[in-house]
Amino acid sequence: MPEQSPLVPAEGDPFGPHNLPYGVFSTADEPDRRRLGVRIGDQVLDAGAAAHALGSPYAALLDRPGLNPLMAAGRTAWRDVRRALTAWVTVPAHRADIEPLLHPLGSVTLHLPYEVADYVDFYASEHHAANVGRIFRPGGAALTPNWKHLPIGYHGRAGTVVVSGTDVVRPSGQRKSPADPVPVFGPSTKLDIEAEVAFVVGAPSARGSAVGSAAFRDHVFGLSLLNDWSARDIQAWEYVPLGPFLGKSFATSVSAWVTPLEALDAARVAPPARTEPLLPYLDDADDEEPGGFDLRITVSLNGQVISEPPFSGMYWTAAQQLAHMTVNGASLRTGDLFASGTVSGPERDQRGSLLELTWNGTEPLELPDGKRTFLEDGDEVTLTAWAPGPDGTRVGLGEVAGRVVSG
Amino acid sequence: MPEQSPLVPAEGDPFGPHNLPYGVFSTADEPDRRRLGVRIGDQVLDAGAAAHALGSPYAALLDRPGLNPLMAAGRTAWRDVRRALTAWVTVPAHRADIEPLLHPLGSVTLHLPYEVADYVDFYASEHHAANVGRIFRPGGAALTPNWKHLPIGYHGRAGTVVVSGTDVVRPSGQRKSPADPVPVFGPSTKLDIEAEVAFVVGAPSARGSAVGSAAFRDHVFGLSLLNDWSARDIQAWEYVPLGPFLGKSFATSVSAWVTPLEALDAARVAPPARTEPLLPYLDDADDEEPGGFDLRITVSLNGQVISEPPFSGMYWTAAQQLAHMTVNGASLRTGDLFASGTVSGPERDQRGSLLELTWNGTEPLELPDGKRTFLEDGDEVTLTAWAPGPDGTRVGLGEVAGRVVSG
């Protein structure tokens, strides 16, 4: 009766054995003991305990309170550990050992699964960048002159990256509308989301050396969803000339689950055709594998779907971002996180921010509980996503949920 | 014969017992063993060994491979440890115990003394900001409209902060002059320095809470010099609209020595008069102690002094920067580093960057080895500084030196 084992999720479960994302959990009876876990269906396998139970040589990487040691171990280790985990959860002979090491997902507390080193946020959706340009520079060119030549990015605050489920305190700060003679201070009145996909660096690189896009799989361990909470009023007043700072630095939410790149092999797609020639270090026309990922994102506000941004249409790929980020010799560290920027598609209901969905508040969304321009206290935003997996399966990404609380 | 003890530096030594900066060193016979050290004159005291030798309760903070545990311990511990160290190096009865634990400065290798958490770079000199405005926006306003209302800052790359003495590889990247139809790629042709002062956060703060400027001494452990190496050509093409990225992220050099705030009590000075009213969280008019520091910086290029920027004239103080950085609820972590931005005074020979000193390359410096606009391979840049100390002494800051090597 294999269907009755918690190791055999229902047909079509996006967290079946073809997925196996990594996370860090603790249990109610040992709240201070963080453990590396692997999600299978609605269960979390204690990966370290499983390694010990089966006498695995990977116990040193898996019996850990965080993902960093496994992430640092490199691509061969990532592949071998994934193979081992796949066997542990699928080979019936292991059931007696493995089943007692499962914890129902609803019974555990999930933590930020890795220590974030540097956090970089890109701006890789042409639709998003053009929408922002039209909103803030009406009459001007929608894209800045550099946009099609390099993946624009900037460093964000690593110390305020939080795990899904963490409340987000509405930030206060300075804002100044054109009508204000001087800036005013108070809680942000334009609190927004940005639906993004984040890539997590595993293997580091040396300072002074560039990492080419072909080395993407050697350095990037996996990906997750990310909500780049943004206070548009604070951002608008502060960001010239050195970029966003306090408008973004109060909180950035990521999934509790990191999906290994290998789980998304069936989801690789070609990015959109490039409309400007690219310098060689960014030119991906002859790459062995396509640089895009066919991730279908859903953005929900208080349970109501408000957008379905398609990640497949991103102009700049994560491999190009990696190549760009290091072309000046900047090194990579285990735990570096780089995010795509807001994912917006060409359609109105594919926009990944309220800024775009409500056209800077001028076209409110109609929700069951009333009109909405930007976020109100108590609002809960949830990002989910899936991608095509092998043999017609779906690969689910861990959700990113967060609720706004007053400051 | 107290003068013959290595614990008694020569009269006027800026690293006398009134200074006592912290660093991390290793010795030639134990190159992998990093130890916390305190500088006295041209000697480095093994602080952990001293704590053990004298039976100090601070051994747990001092017998460490880095400064983070002491930095995290908070203001009372910082004061008490400093008092103990002062006694150890000044009370003659301790000499027999302490002298054997000294290492000549020239015999040790110095390391980055703390793990950098987040790195933020401000833009706090009005003279610098106005010079940059005049160079890049001739005919327009020298300062952006927000400049006098908030200390503009952005996040930099923490992973490429390096200790003084580390070579800096010339970065490659995209640049595009107005005459170029498309961007070109290659080694930067406008490699520059920025002479700055960096503040190191010791005690952390909670996400969602602001840290007021009055809590500056509760959170900031000390300061050092910083050279924010900058590739002006890369920066100019990339920085609109999200700020500097690859133009800065290849390397940022800091002193090997962190000067405790207490050592600079005699150097506190009032900042320049504010010409615009400030919002309450930034208003320092009634602060108990003045927010400025009278640090006199010297910038040398291949041994030739090229500038002497005065830190006392910075418009925005570090306490204001701390208040601004956290007013949106962003948390602080032990090891957060925030830098002043380029220190430039009103005079030509007080400018802290080659961009300003050579007016973007149009007015070359005359050096013994020829004219210089931006940095050439092999150039060595050294920042030094001192401040008034107690009783007519001088407090030296650890130098920041770095040599440019070809990429």
PDB file of C-alpha atoms in Angstrom, chain A residues 118 120 122-123 144-146 149-150 152-160 162 166-167 171-172 174 183 185 207 237-246 249-250 279 281-282 324-325 327-328 330-333 336, chain B residues 118 120 122-123 144-146 149-150 152-160 162 166-167 171-172 174 183 185 207 237-246 249-250 279 281-282 324-325 327-328 330-333 336:
ATOM      1  CA  ASP A 118      25.699  39.919  -0.149  1.00  0.00           C
ATOM      2  CA  VAL A 120      22.010  42.075  -5.094  1.00  0.00           C
ATOM      3  CA  PHE A 122      18.527  43.304 -10.533  1.00  0.00           C
ATOM      4  CA  TYR A 123      15.985  44.990 -12.799  1.00  0.00           C
ATOM      5  CA  THR A 144      17.336  54.277 -19.757  1.00  0.00           C
ATOM      6  CA  PRO A 145      20.054  54.155 -22.480  1.00  0.00           C
ATOM      7  CA  ASN A 146      22.028  51.431 -20.664  1.00  0.00           C
ATOM      8  CA  HIS A 149      23.321  46.721 -22.774  1.00  0.00           C
ATOM      9  CA  LEU A 150      23.741  45.484 -19.216  1.00  0.00           C
ATOM     10  CA  ILE A 152      21.174  46.889 -14.126  1.00  0.00           C
ATOM     11  CA  GLY A 153      21.523  45.948 -10.470  1.00  0.00           C
ATOM     12  CA  TYR A 154      22.406  47.319  -7.057  1.00  0.00           C
ATOM     13  CA  HIS A 155      23.250  45.989  -3.623  1.00  0.00           C
ATOM     14  CA  GLY A 156      20.480  45.641  -1.065  1.00  0.00           C
ATOM     15  CA  ARG A 157      20.567  45.038   2.685  1.00  0.00           C
ATOM     16  CA  ALA A 158      21.484  41.429   3.490  1.00  0.00           C
ATOM     17  CA  GLY A 159      20.722  41.838   7.196  1.00  0.00           C
ATOM     18  CA  THR A 160      17.000  42.355   6.653  1.00  0.00           C
ATOM     19  CA  VAL A 162      13.680  37.412   6.311  1.00  0.00           C
ATOM     20  CA  THR A 166       7.741  37.017   8.962  1.00  0.00           C
ATOM     21  CA  ASP A 167       5.604  40.101   9.595  1.00  0.00           C
ATOM     22  CA  PRO A 171       8.528  51.627   7.508  1.00  0.00           C
ATOM     23  CA  SER A 172       8.623  55.297   8.342  1.00  0.00           C
ATOM     24  CA  GLN A 174      10.965  60.987   4.524  1.00  0.00           C
ATOM     25  CA  PRO A 183       9.937  66.765   3.074  1.00  0.00           C
ATOM     26  CA  PHE A 185       8.147  62.316   7.912  1.00  0.00           C
ATOM     27  CA  ARG A 207      38.442  38.255  -6.010  1.00  0.00           C
ATOM     28  CA  TRP A 237      12.595  61.104  -2.669  1.00  0.00           C
ATOM     29  CA  GLU A 238      15.872  59.399  -1.791  1.00  0.00           C
ATOM     30  CA  TYR A 239      17.010  57.516  -4.881  1.00  0.00           C
ATOM     31  CA  VAL A 240      18.706  60.222  -6.980  1.00  0.00           C
ATOM     32  CA  PRO A 241      21.672  59.961  -7.452  1.00  0.00           C
ATOM     33  CA  LEU A 242      22.832  56.814  -5.591  1.00  0.00           C
ATOM     34  CA  GLY A 243      19.848  54.495  -5.929  1.00  0.00           C
ATOM     35  CA  PRO A 244      17.289  52.890  -3.594  1.00  0.00           C
ATOM     36  CA  PHE A 245      18.225  52.687   0.093  1.00  0.00           C
ATOM     37  CA  LEU A 246      15.649  53.032   2.906  1.00  0.00           C
ATOM     38  CA  SER A 249      16.135  48.059   3.247  1.00  0.00           C
ATOM     39  CA  PHE A 250      13.465  47.444   5.934  1.00  0.00           C
ATOM     40  CA  LEU A 279      29.194  42.426 -25.468  1.00  0.00           C
ATOM     41  CA  TYR A 281      30.702  38.387 -21.756  1.00  0.00           C
ATOM     42  CA  LEU A 282      26.910  38.758 -21.859  1.00  0.00           C
ATOM     43  CA  HIS A 324      27.895  40.810 -15.084  1.00  0.00           C
ATOM     44  CA  MET A 325      28.133  40.880 -11.276  1.00  0.00           C
ATOM     45  CA  VAL A 327      33.072  40.806 -14.621  1.00  0.00           C
ATOM     46  CA  ASN A 328      34.846  43.514 -12.622  1.00  0.00           C
ATOM     47  CA  ALA A 330      34.055  41.076  -7.572  1.00  0.00           C
ATOM     48  CA  SER A 331      34.164  37.766  -5.729  1.00  0.00           C
ATOM     49  CA  LEU A 332      31.257  35.498  -4.841  1.00  0.00           C
ATOM     50  CA  ARG A 333      30.666  34.113  -1.362  1.00  0.00           C
ATOM     51  CA  ASP A 336      25.254  35.532  -1.924  1.00  0.00           C
TER      52      ASP A 336
ATOM     53  CA  ASP B 118      26.351  45.034   5.600  1.00  0.00           C
ATOM     54  CA  VAL B 120      26.777  51.206   3.501  1.00  0.00           C
ATOM     55  CA  PHE B 122      27.233  57.674   2.429  1.00  0.00           C
ATOM     56  CA  TYR B 123      27.858  60.918   0.534  1.00  0.00           C
ATOM     57  CA  THR B 144      20.353  67.299  -5.753  1.00  0.00           C
ATOM     58  CA  PRO B 145      17.166  68.616  -4.024  1.00  0.00           C
ATOM     59  CA  ASN B 146      17.311  65.946  -1.289  1.00  0.00           C
ATOM     60  CA  HIS B 149      17.445  66.966   3.923  1.00  0.00           C
ATOM     61  CA  LEU B 150      18.885  63.486   4.360  1.00  0.00           C
ATOM     62  CA  ILE B 152      22.240  60.060   0.980  1.00  0.00           C
ATOM     63  CA  GLY B 153      23.641  56.544   1.098  1.00  0.00           C
ATOM     64  CA  TYR B 154      23.544  53.183  -0.653  1.00  0.00           C
ATOM     65  CA  HIS B 155      24.618  49.626   0.056  1.00  0.00           C
ATOM     66  CA  GLY B 156      27.997  48.443  -1.224  1.00  0.00           C
ATOM     67  CA  ARG B 157      29.510  44.983  -1.512  1.00  0.00           C
ATOM     68  CA  ALA B 158      30.533  43.622   1.890  1.00  0.00           C
ATOM     69  CA  GLY B 159      32.318  40.616   0.375  1.00  0.00           C
ATOM     70  CA  THR B 160      35.020  42.697  -1.294  1.00  0.00           C
ATOM     71  CA  VAL B 162      39.748  44.057   2.095  1.00  0.00           C
ATOM     72  CA  THR B 166      45.817  44.119  -0.273  1.00  0.00           C
ATOM     73  CA  ASP B 167      46.528  44.659  -3.974  1.00  0.00           C
ATOM     74  CA  PRO B 171      38.512  46.141 -12.889  1.00  0.00           C
ATOM     75  CA  SER B 172      37.176  45.593 -16.370  1.00  0.00           C
ATOM     76  CA  GLN B 174      31.482  48.467 -19.794  1.00  0.00           C
ATOM     77  CA  PRO B 183      29.392  50.626 -25.041  1.00  0.00           C
ATOM     78  CA  PHE B 185      34.488  46.684 -22.802  1.00  0.00           C
ATOM     79  CA  ARG B 207      14.329  44.867  13.004  1.00  0.00           C
ATOM     80  CA  TRP B 237      27.509  54.298 -17.634  1.00  0.00           C
ATOM     81  CA  GLU B 238      25.798  52.022 -15.123  1.00  0.00           C
ATOM     82  CA  TYR B 239      24.537  54.207 -12.294  1.00  0.00           C
ATOM     83  CA  VAL B 240      21.251  55.579 -13.650  1.00  0.00           C
ATOM     84  CA  PRO B 241      18.716  54.746 -12.253  1.00  0.00           C
ATOM     85  CA  LEU B 242      19.712  52.344  -9.432  1.00  0.00           C
ATOM     86  CA  GLY B 243      23.078  53.747  -8.305  1.00  0.00           C
ATOM     87  CA  PRO B 244      26.715  52.584  -8.310  1.00  0.00           C
ATOM     88  CA  PHE B 245      27.332  48.844  -8.672  1.00  0.00           C
ATOM     89  CA  LEU B 246      30.332  47.402 -10.557  1.00  0.00           C
ATOM     90  CA  SER B 249      32.141  46.543  -5.960  1.00  0.00           C
ATOM     91  CA  PHE B 250      35.574  45.202  -6.990  1.00  0.00           C
ATOM     92  CA  LEU B 279      13.389  66.640  10.520  1.00  0.00           C
ATOM     93  CA  TYR B 281      15.126  62.359  13.829  1.00  0.00           C
ATOM     94  CA  LEU B 282      18.110  64.083  12.175  1.00  0.00           C
ATOM     95  CA  HIS B 324      18.839  57.689   9.073  1.00  0.00           C
ATOM     96  CA  MET B 325      19.963  54.150   8.210  1.00  0.00           C
ATOM     97  CA  VAL B 327      14.682  55.093  10.812  1.00  0.00           C
ATOM     98  CA  ASN B 328      12.774  52.741   8.510  1.00  0.00           C
ATOM     99  CA  ALA B 330      16.247  48.319   9.261  1.00  0.00           C
ATOM    100  CA  SER B 331      18.201  46.378  11.867  1.00  0.00           C
ATOM    101  CA  LEU B 332      21.903  46.639  12.681  1.00  0.00           C
ATOM    102  CA  ARG B 333      24.218  43.652  12.909  1.00  0.00           C
ATOM    103  CA  ASP B 336      27.924  46.518   9.840  1.00  0.00           C
TER     104      ASP B 336
END
